Amino acid sequence: MGNTNVRLKELPLETKPHVEFKWYEGLALCLAMIGIQLSSEVMNQWGAYFYSPSVGVGRTIYVAVGVVGYIFIAGTVWDAAIGPFVGIWSDRTKTKPGLLRLVPIRGRRLPFIFWGSILMTFTAVAFWYPPLPRESTLNFVYGTTILCLHWTFFGIAMVPLNSLAPEIARSESARVKIGTWIAVGMIVGLAVAVVLPGVLIEMLDPARSVVLTETLGAGADISAAGAAAEGEEMVVYSPTGYRRLAFLLALVSLIMFQFPVWLIRERYDSDKAPHEQHLFIDGLKDALRNRAFMIYAMAFFLFAIGFQGAQRVLPYWAELGLGGSESTVTFMMIPFIVMAFVSYCFIPLAAKHLHVKWMLFIALFIIASGMPFMYVVGVADWTPGAKLLMGMVLFGYCGVGQGIIYVMMTPIIGEIIDYDEQRSGKRREALYNGLSAVAWKSAMAGSIFLATTSMSVWGNSAQNNTGVLLVGPLAGLFAFAGMVLICFYPRIHPARGAER
């Protein structure tokens, strides 16, 4: 390990600890987090439902429910695999623009954000245009290809973007502050990406109407849905609402990602810093030996399988468990967002007295204890109004935990990166953010498998919704496992990097 204090003193002024950030840099990151949510959560929340909706309600099924999960598993596995390589690519990029930089943007993070956000605008829209209006293998191939392309461009922008926060805020107090900026952006972005689409999809779908099934003839909507009896009324849905929404959010996301490109000044200067070899294999070995990182990664891998599994099934649960539609998701998510914002009133105060480990433990406990009640509410013999009310209460409770997680993610990953620097003498924000993305994206693949397998085995139809309702308790088990594991996260001394 050597004399790490000497290494730290040799770094240029721009990379020394305690360099604070400007308020407008925090705002730029806040806005960019909104872009992250718009570029990812709409697909995560509504993508599987769009390609393989509930059976028997009049929606076009593009891919069977037993297969649709593999679109998103393939996409997320691909995303997880390229994340570390994007990180090491960014870490090794020269800050001074060279001849090959078409737009001469200075920095080793900002050029990636610029180009990645532009390219993923096209894939964010194209995903919602499967070629055939019926269940087809071609739709499966198309969806998988476009999603992999989208996560490629998303990773090119997202990994360097997440690396900016621990670079421009190097003290623990500054990281809590910038973590709050980021958390606000994540919650606002989540509100736009998860709360608003439920209402906007219906508003932007002019073709939605109630018709008699006998007037539909041999339409794809009826055959794909498994359809009601002839002569009964049912709603006919079109993909127009989803497509218009995707175009709108992709445009807003592009604008949000551009703010840090033009407002943030990167502190690191590769011309002034000592030459460092950022080899991926060396970084991977160091990360595997970094106990703090491994516990963090495994804890959130398990937790995210559960949390994101519940998220994947939410549109199905709203429709089949609560008797609602897309707009029902909006009503449930409003208290989730409100309570997340309310939690920001006490999180900074609590963080002064509790280590980041215990703050995250509380957050994971709140969410893990809430998710099993999705089954209880779904099977309860209540009126639709009472079910909706209880769903809102449940999601408001979970919102407190989500608010804590968003604030504390920057301090914990920053602490892990500092610890790695003290051990190795190298500053590798992007590498660790890329490796962190492996855990989150792998969990996303696991969550999709959990949700779609449950629905495929135990049912996701109007006649049998058991597979939808069981996702809540199953998700809770994974989340509780992550909560237990985070207890073993070591306390790291800020000066010496020593574990306690």
Coordinates of C-alpha atoms in Angstrom, one line a residue:
M1 CA 0.0 0.0 0.0
G2 CA 2.9 2.3 0.6
N3 CA 3.0 5.9 2.0
T4 CA -0.4 7.0 0.7
N5 CA -0.2 10.4 2.4
V6 CA 2.7 11.3 0.1
R7 CA 0.7 10.3 -2.9
L8 CA -2.2 12.5 -1.9
K9 CA 0.1 15.6 -1.3
E10 CA 1.6 15.2 -4.8
L11 CA -1.8 15.6 -6.5
P12 CA -2.5 19.1 -8.0
L13 CA -4.6 21.6 -6.1
E14 CA -7.7 20.8 -8.2
T15 CA -7.8 17.3 -6.9
K16 CA -7.1 18.0 -3.2
P17 CA -9.9 17.3 -0.7
H18 CA -12.3 20.0 0.5
V19 CA -12.7 21.8 -2.8
E20 CA -16.4 22.9 -2.5
F21 CA -18.8 23.2 -5.4
K22 CA -20.8 26.2 -6.6
W23 CA -24.5 26.4 -6.1
Y24 CA -25.1 26.4 -9.9
E25 CA -23.0 23.2 -10.2
G26 CA -25.3 21.5 -7.7
L27 CA -28.3 22.8 -9.6
A28 CA -26.8 21.5 -12.9
L29 CA -26.4 18.0 -11.3
C30 CA -29.9 18.2 -9.9
L31 CA -31.3 18.9 -13.4
A32 CA -29.2 16.2 -15.0
M33 CA -30.6 13.7 -12.4
I34 CA -34.1 14.5 -13.8
G35 CA -32.7 13.6 -17.2
I36 CA -31.5 10.3 -15.8
Q37 CA -34.9 9.4 -14.5
L38 CA -36.7 10.4 -17.7
S39 CA -34.3 8.3 -19.8
S40 CA -34.5 5.2 -17.7
E41 CA -37.5 5.0 -15.4
V42 CA -40.2 5.3 -18.1
M43 CA -38.8 2.2 -19.8
N44 CA -38.2 0.5 -16.5
Q45 CA -41.8 1.2 -15.3
W46 CA -43.8 0.9 -18.5
G47 CA -41.7 -0.9 -21.0
A48 CA -42.6 -4.5 -20.0
Y49 CA -46.2 -3.5 -19.6
F50 CA -46.3 -1.9 -23.0
Y51 CA -44.8 -4.9 -24.8
S52 CA -46.8 -7.5 -22.8
P53 CA -49.8 -5.9 -21.0
S54 CA -52.4 -7.6 -18.9
V55 CA -54.4 -10.4 -20.6
G56 CA -58.1 -10.0 -21.4
V57 CA -58.4 -6.2 -21.1
G58 CA -58.2 -5.2 -24.8
R59 CA -54.6 -4.2 -25.1
T60 CA -52.2 -5.2 -27.9
I61 CA -49.7 -7.8 -26.8
Y62 CA -46.5 -7.5 -28.8
V63 CA -44.5 -10.2 -26.8
A64 CA -45.8 -13.0 -24.5
V65 CA -45.3 -12.3 -20.8
G66 CA -43.1 -15.4 -20.5
V67 CA -40.7 -13.9 -23.0
V68 CA -40.9 -10.1 -22.5
G69 CA -38.6 -10.3 -19.5
Y70 CA -35.7 -11.5 -21.6
I71 CA -35.8 -8.2 -23.6
F72 CA -35.1 -6.3 -20.4
I73 CA -32.8 -8.9 -18.9
A74 CA -30.6 -8.8 -22.1
G75 CA -30.7 -5.0 -22.1
T76 CA -29.7 -4.6 -18.5
V77 CA -27.0 -7.3 -18.6
W78 CA -25.5 -5.6 -21.5
D79 CA -25.8 -2.2 -19.7
A80 CA -24.1 -3.7 -16.6
A81 CA -21.3 -5.2 -18.7
I82 CA -20.3 -2.0 -20.5
G83 CA -20.5 0.3 -17.4
P84 CA -17.0 -0.4 -16.0
F85 CA -15.5 -0.1 -19.5
V86 CA -17.1 3.3 -20.0
G87 CA -15.8 4.2 -16.5
I88 CA -12.2 3.3 -17.3
W89 CA -12.5 4.9 -20.7
S90 CA -13.6 8.2 -19.0
D91 CA -10.9 7.9 -16.3
R92 CA -8.2 7.6 -19.0
T93 CA -9.5 10.4 -21.2
K94 CA -7.4 13.6 -21.5
T95 CA -9.0 16.7 -20.2
K96 CA -7.6 18.9 -23.0
P97 CA -9.6 18.5 -26.3
G98 CA -7.7 16.7 -29.0
L99 CA -8.2 16.7 -32.8
L100 CA -10.6 13.8 -32.6
R101 CA -13.0 15.7 -30.3
L102 CA -15.6 17.0 -32.8
V103 CA -17.0 19.5 -30.3
P104 CA -14.0 20.8 -28.3
I105 CA -15.5 20.3 -24.8
R106 CA -12.8 20.2 -22.1
G107 CA -12.8 17.5 -19.5
R108 CA -12.8 13.7 -19.1
R109 CA -16.5 13.5 -18.1
L110 CA -18.4 16.3 -20.0
P111 CA -17.8 15.1 -23.6
F112 CA -19.3 11.7 -22.7
I113 CA -22.4 13.4 -21.2
F114 CA -22.7 15.6 -24.3
W115 CA -22.7 12.8 -26.9
G116 CA -24.4 10.1 -24.9
S117 CA -27.4 12.3 -24.1
I118 CA -27.8 13.2 -27.8
L119 CA -27.6 9.6 -29.1
M120 CA -30.0 8.1 -26.5
T121 CA -32.7 10.6 -27.5
F122 CA -33.3 8.6 -30.7
T123 CA -33.4 5.2 -29.0
A124 CA -35.7 6.5 -26.2
V125 CA -38.3 7.1 -28.9
A126 CA -37.6 4.2 -31.2
F127 CA -38.2 1.6 -28.5
W128 CA -42.0 2.3 -28.5
Y129 CA -42.4 1.4 -32.2
P130 CA -42.4 -2.4 -32.4
P131 CA -42.8 -3.4 -36.1
L132 CA -45.9 -5.6 -35.8
P133 CA -49.2 -4.8 -34.0
R134 CA -49.4 -8.4 -32.7
E135 CA -47.5 -11.0 -30.7
S136 CA -44.3 -11.7 -32.8
T137 CA -40.7 -12.8 -32.5
L138 CA -39.8 -9.8 -34.7
N139 CA -41.0 -7.5 -31.9
F140 CA -38.9 -9.4 -29.4
V141 CA -35.7 -9.0 -31.6
Y142 CA -36.5 -5.3 -32.3
G143 CA -37.2 -4.5 -28.6
T144 CA -34.0 -6.2 -27.4
T145 CA -31.8 -4.5 -30.1
I146 CA -33.1 -1.0 -29.4
L147 CA -33.0 -1.4 -25.7
C148 CA -29.3 -2.6 -25.8
L149 CA -28.5 0.4 -27.9
H150 CA -30.3 2.7 -25.6
W151 CA -28.5 1.4 -22.5
T152 CA -25.2 1.8 -24.3
F153 CA -25.8 5.5 -25.0
F154 CA -27.3 5.9 -21.5
G155 CA -24.2 4.4 -19.9
I156 CA -21.9 6.6 -21.9
A157 CA -23.7 9.7 -20.4
M158 CA -24.7 8.4 -17.0
V159 CA -21.4 6.8 -15.6
P160 CA -19.3 10.0 -16.2
L161 CA -22.2 12.1 -14.9
N162 CA -22.3 10.2 -11.6
S163 CA -18.6 10.6 -11.3
L164 CA -18.8 14.4 -11.2
A165 CA -20.3 14.6 -7.7
P166 CA -17.5 13.0 -5.7
E167 CA -15.0 14.9 -7.8
I168 CA -16.4 18.4 -7.1
A169 CA -17.4 17.7 -3.4
R170 CA -14.6 16.0 -1.5
S171 CA -15.6 16.5 2.2
E172 CA -18.3 14.5 3.9
S173 CA -20.4 17.6 4.6
A174 CA -20.1 18.8 1.0
R175 CA -21.2 15.4 -0.2
V176 CA -24.3 15.4 2.0
K177 CA -25.1 18.8 0.5
I178 CA -24.5 17.8 -3.1
G179 CA -26.3 14.5 -2.3
T180 CA -29.3 16.5 -1.4
W181 CA -29.2 18.4 -4.7
I182 CA -28.9 15.0 -6.5
A183 CA -31.7 13.5 -4.4
V184 CA -34.1 16.4 -5.2
G185 CA -33.4 15.9 -8.9
M186 CA -33.9 12.1 -8.6
I187 CA -37.2 12.6 -6.8
V188 CA -38.5 15.3 -9.2
G189 CA -37.4 13.1 -12.2
L190 CA -39.1 10.2 -10.6
A191 CA -42.3 12.3 -10.2
V192 CA -42.2 13.2 -13.9
A193 CA -41.1 9.7 -15.1
V194 CA -43.4 7.6 -12.9
V195 CA -46.2 9.8 -11.6
L196 CA -47.1 11.9 -14.7
P197 CA -47.0 9.2 -17.4
G198 CA -50.0 7.4 -16.0
V199 CA -52.2 10.4 -16.6
L200 CA -50.4 11.6 -19.7
I201 CA -50.6 8.3 -21.5
E202 CA -54.4 8.4 -21.3
M203 CA -54.6 12.1 -22.2
L204 CA -52.3 11.7 -25.2
D205 CA -54.1 8.7 -26.6
P206 CA -57.0 10.1 -28.7
A207 CA -57.9 6.7 -30.1
R208 CA -58.9 5.2 -26.7
S209 CA -62.6 4.4 -26.6
V210 CA -65.2 1.9 -25.4
V211 CA -66.7 -0.4 -28.0
L212 CA -68.6 -3.6 -28.4
T213 CA -66.4 -6.6 -29.1
E214 CA -68.7 -7.8 -31.9
T215 CA -67.8 -4.6 -33.9
L216 CA -64.1 -5.3 -33.8
G217 CA -64.1 -8.2 -36.2
A218 CA -60.7 -9.9 -36.4
G219 CA -58.8 -7.0 -34.9
A220 CA -55.4 -7.6 -33.3
D221 CA -56.4 -6.1 -30.0
I222 CA -59.0 -8.8 -29.3
S223 CA -57.0 -11.8 -30.4
A224 CA -54.0 -10.6 -28.6
A225 CA -55.8 -9.9 -25.4
G226 CA -57.7 -13.1 -25.1
A227 CA -60.8 -11.0 -25.3
A228 CA -64.2 -10.7 -23.7
A229 CA -67.3 -12.5 -24.9
E230 CA -68.8 -11.3 -28.1
G231 CA -71.1 -8.4 -27.6
E232 CA -69.6 -7.2 -24.4
E233 CA -68.1 -3.7 -23.9
M234 CA -64.3 -3.3 -23.6
V235 CA -61.8 -0.5 -24.0
V236 CA -59.7 -0.3 -27.1
Y237 CA -56.2 1.1 -26.5
S238 CA -53.6 2.4 -29.0
P239 CA -49.9 2.9 -28.6
T240 CA -50.2 6.6 -29.5
G241 CA -50.2 7.9 -25.9
Y242 CA -47.0 6.0 -25.1
R243 CA -45.2 7.2 -28.2
R244 CA -46.1 10.8 -27.8
L245 CA -45.0 10.7 -24.1
A246 CA -41.7 9.1 -25.1
F247 CA -40.9 11.8 -27.6
L248 CA -41.8 14.5 -25.1
L249 CA -39.7 13.1 -22.2
A250 CA -36.7 12.3 -24.5
L251 CA -36.6 15.9 -25.6
V252 CA -36.7 17.2 -22.0
S253 CA -34.1 14.6 -20.9
L254 CA -31.7 15.8 -23.6
I255 CA -32.0 19.4 -22.3
M256 CA -31.5 18.4 -18.7
F257 CA -28.3 16.4 -19.5
Q258 CA -26.8 19.4 -21.2
F259 CA -26.8 21.7 -18.1
P260 CA -23.7 20.1 -16.4
V261 CA -21.9 20.1 -19.8
W262 CA -22.0 23.9 -19.9
L263 CA -22.2 24.8 -16.1
I264 CA -19.7 22.5 -14.3
R265 CA -16.0 22.9 -14.3
E266 CA -14.1 19.7 -13.9
R267 CA -11.4 19.9 -11.1
Y268 CA -9.1 17.2 -12.5
D269 CA -6.5 18.2 -15.0
S270 CA -4.7 15.3 -16.6
D271 CA -1.8 17.6 -17.8
K272 CA -1.0 18.6 -14.2
A273 CA -1.7 15.3 -12.4
P274 CA 1.0 12.6 -12.3
H275 CA 0.7 10.0 -15.0
E276 CA -1.5 7.1 -13.8
Q277 CA -2.2 3.8 -15.4
H278 CA -5.9 3.1 -15.2
L279 CA -6.0 -0.6 -16.2
F280 CA -9.4 -2.2 -15.8
I281 CA -8.0 -5.4 -14.4
D282 CA -6.1 -3.6 -11.7
G283 CA -9.1 -1.5 -10.8
L284 CA -11.2 -4.6 -10.6
K285 CA -8.8 -6.4 -8.4
D286 CA -8.6 -3.4 -6.1
A287 CA -12.4 -3.2 -6.0
L288 CA -12.7 -6.9 -5.1
R289 CA -10.3 -6.3 -2.2
N290 CA -12.2 -3.2 -1.1
R291 CA -14.5 -4.7 1.7
A292 CA -16.6 -1.5 1.9
F293 CA -17.4 -1.6 -1.8
M294 CA -18.2 -5.3 -1.9
I295 CA -20.6 -5.1 1.0
Y296 CA -22.2 -2.0 -0.5
A297 CA -22.5 -3.6 -3.9
M298 CA -24.0 -6.9 -2.6
A299 CA -26.4 -5.2 -0.2
F300 CA -27.8 -3.0 -3.0
F301 CA -27.8 -5.9 -5.5
L302 CA -30.2 -7.8 -3.2
F303 CA -32.3 -4.8 -2.2
A304 CA -32.7 -3.6 -5.8
I305 CA -33.9 -7.0 -7.0
G306 CA -36.8 -6.6 -4.6
F307 CA -37.5 -2.9 -5.0
Q308 CA -37.3 -2.8 -8.7
G309 CA -39.3 -6.1 -9.0
A310 CA -42.2 -4.3 -7.2
Q311 CA -41.7 -1.4 -9.5
R312 CA -41.9 -3.6 -12.6
V313 CA -45.2 -5.0 -11.5
L314 CA -46.8 -1.7 -10.5
P315 CA -48.9 -1.1 -13.6
Y316 CA -50.2 -4.7 -13.5
W317 CA -50.9 -4.3 -9.7
A318 CA -52.8 -1.0 -10.3
E319 CA -54.9 -2.6 -13.0
L320 CA -55.5 -6.1 -11.7
G321 CA -55.1 -5.6 -7.9
L322 CA -56.7 -2.2 -7.5
G323 CA -59.1 -2.3 -10.4
G324 CA -57.6 0.9 -11.9
S325 CA -55.7 2.0 -15.0
E326 CA -52.5 3.9 -15.9
S327 CA -53.7 7.0 -14.0
T328 CA -54.0 4.9 -10.8
V329 CA -50.2 4.7 -10.8
T330 CA -50.2 8.4 -10.7
F331 CA -52.4 8.7 -7.6
M332 CA -50.3 6.1 -5.7
M333 CA -47.0 7.8 -6.6
I334 CA -48.0 11.3 -5.5
P335 CA -47.7 10.5 -1.7
F336 CA -44.5 8.6 -2.5
I337 CA -43.0 11.8 -4.0
V338 CA -44.4 14.1 -1.3
M339 CA -43.0 12.0 1.6
A340 CA -39.6 11.7 -0.1
F341 CA -39.5 15.5 -0.2
V342 CA -40.6 15.8 3.4
S343 CA -37.8 13.4 4.5
Y344 CA -35.3 15.9 3.2
C345 CA -36.2 18.1 6.2
F346 CA -34.7 15.7 8.7
I347 CA -32.1 13.7 6.7
P348 CA -29.2 16.2 7.0
L349 CA -29.8 16.5 10.7
A350 CA -30.0 12.8 11.2
A351 CA -26.8 12.3 9.1
K352 CA -24.8 14.4 11.6
H353 CA -25.5 11.8 14.3
L354 CA -25.8 8.5 12.3
H355 CA -23.2 6.9 10.1
V356 CA -24.2 6.4 6.5
K357 CA -24.5 2.7 7.1
W358 CA -27.3 3.2 9.7
M359 CA -29.1 5.8 7.6
L360 CA -29.2 3.3 4.7
F361 CA -30.3 0.5 7.1
I362 CA -33.3 2.6 8.2
A363 CA -34.1 3.4 4.5
L364 CA -34.0 -0.3 3.5
F365 CA -36.1 -1.4 6.4
I366 CA -38.8 1.1 5.6
I367 CA -39.1 -0.1 2.0
A368 CA -38.6 -3.8 2.7
S369 CA -41.3 -3.8 5.3
G370 CA -43.7 -2.0 3.0
M371 CA -43.6 -4.1 -0.1
P372 CA -45.3 -7.3 1.2
F373 CA -48.4 -5.3 1.9
M374 CA -48.9 -5.0 -1.9
Y375 CA -50.3 -8.6 -1.6
V376 CA -52.5 -7.7 1.4
V377 CA -54.1 -4.7 -0.3
G378 CA -54.5 -6.6 -3.6
V379 CA -56.5 -9.5 -2.0
A380 CA -58.5 -7.4 0.4
D381 CA -62.3 -7.4 -0.1
W382 CA -62.5 -3.6 -0.2
T383 CA -64.0 -1.1 -2.6
P384 CA -61.7 0.2 -5.3
G385 CA -61.6 3.6 -3.6
A386 CA -60.5 2.0 -0.3
K387 CA -57.8 0.0 -2.1
L388 CA -56.5 3.1 -3.8
L389 CA -56.4 4.9 -0.5
M390 CA -54.4 2.1 1.2
G391 CA -52.1 1.9 -1.8
M392 CA -51.4 5.7 -1.4
V393 CA -50.7 5.2 2.3
L394 CA -48.3 2.3 1.6
F395 CA -46.4 4.2 -1.1
G396 CA -46.2 7.3 1.1
Y397 CA -44.5 5.2 3.8
C398 CA -42.0 3.8 1.3
G399 CA -41.3 7.3 -0.1
V400 CA -39.5 8.2 3.2
G401 CA -37.1 5.3 2.6
Q402 CA -36.5 6.3 -1.0
G403 CA -35.7 9.8 0.0
I404 CA -33.0 8.7 2.4
I405 CA -31.4 6.4 -0.2
Y406 CA -31.2 9.2 -2.8
V407 CA -29.4 11.5 -0.4
M408 CA -27.0 9.0 1.1
M409 CA -25.8 7.4 -2.2
T410 CA -23.3 10.1 -2.9
P411 CA -21.7 10.1 0.5
I412 CA -21.3 6.3 0.6
I413 CA -19.8 6.0 -2.9
G414 CA -17.6 9.0 -2.3
E415 CA -16.3 7.4 0.9
I416 CA -15.6 4.2 -1.0
I417 CA -13.7 6.1 -3.7
D418 CA -11.6 8.0 -1.1
Y419 CA -10.8 4.7 0.6
D420 CA -9.6 3.2 -2.7
E421 CA -7.4 6.3 -3.3
Q422 CA -5.8 6.0 0.1
R423 CA -5.0 2.4 -0.6
S424 CA -3.9 2.7 -4.2
G425 CA -2.9 6.3 -4.8
K426 CA -5.3 6.5 -7.8
R427 CA -8.4 8.5 -8.2
R428 CA -11.0 6.3 -10.0
E429 CA -14.5 7.8 -9.7
A430 CA -15.8 6.6 -13.0
L431 CA -14.5 3.1 -12.5
Y432 CA -16.2 2.7 -9.2
N433 CA -19.4 4.3 -10.5
G434 CA -19.2 1.8 -13.4
L435 CA -18.7 -1.1 -11.1
S436 CA -21.6 0.2 -8.9
A437 CA -23.8 0.2 -12.0
V438 CA -22.9 -3.5 -12.5
A439 CA -24.6 -4.3 -9.2
W440 CA -27.6 -2.1 -9.9
K441 CA -28.1 -3.3 -13.5
S442 CA -27.6 -6.9 -12.6
A443 CA -30.3 -6.4 -9.9
M444 CA -32.5 -4.8 -12.6
A445 CA -32.2 -8.0 -14.7
G446 CA -33.0 -10.1 -11.6
S447 CA -36.0 -7.9 -10.8
I448 CA -37.4 -8.3 -14.3
F449 CA -36.9 -12.1 -14.0
L450 CA -38.6 -12.1 -10.6
A451 CA -41.7 -10.1 -11.8
T452 CA -42.2 -11.7 -15.2
T453 CA -41.6 -15.3 -13.9
S454 CA -44.1 -14.8 -11.1
M455 CA -46.7 -13.5 -13.5
S456 CA -46.0 -16.2 -16.1
V457 CA -46.2 -19.0 -13.5
W458 CA -49.1 -17.8 -11.2
G459 CA -51.0 -15.5 -13.6
N460 CA -51.4 -11.9 -14.7
S461 CA -54.9 -12.0 -16.1
A462 CA -58.2 -10.4 -15.1
Q463 CA -59.3 -13.9 -14.0
N464 CA -56.1 -14.8 -12.1
N465 CA -53.9 -12.1 -10.8
T466 CA -52.0 -14.2 -8.2
G467 CA -48.7 -13.9 -10.0
V468 CA -49.0 -10.1 -9.8
L469 CA -49.8 -10.0 -6.1
L470 CA -47.1 -12.4 -5.1
V471 CA -44.3 -10.1 -6.4
G472 CA -44.7 -7.9 -3.3
P473 CA -43.9 -10.5 -0.7
L474 CA -41.1 -12.0 -2.9
A475 CA -39.6 -8.6 -3.4
G476 CA -39.7 -8.0 0.4
L477 CA -37.5 -11.0 1.0
F478 CA -34.8 -9.8 -1.3
A479 CA -35.0 -6.3 0.2
F480 CA -34.7 -7.6 3.8
A481 CA -31.6 -9.6 2.8
G482 CA -29.9 -6.4 1.5
M483 CA -30.9 -4.6 4.7
V484 CA -29.2 -7.3 6.8
L485 CA -26.0 -7.2 4.7
I486 CA -25.6 -3.4 5.0
C487 CA -25.1 -3.9 8.7
F488 CA -21.6 -5.3 8.0
Y489 CA -20.5 -2.2 6.1
P490 CA -17.3 -1.0 7.8
R491 CA -16.9 2.4 9.4
I492 CA -14.0 4.1 7.6
H493 CA -11.8 6.7 9.3
P494 CA -11.8 9.8 7.1
A495 CA -8.2 10.6 7.6
R496 CA -6.4 7.2 7.5
G497 CA -8.9 5.2 5.6
A498 CA -8.9 2.6 8.4
E499 CA -11.9 0.2 8.8
R500 CA -13.5 -0.1 12.1

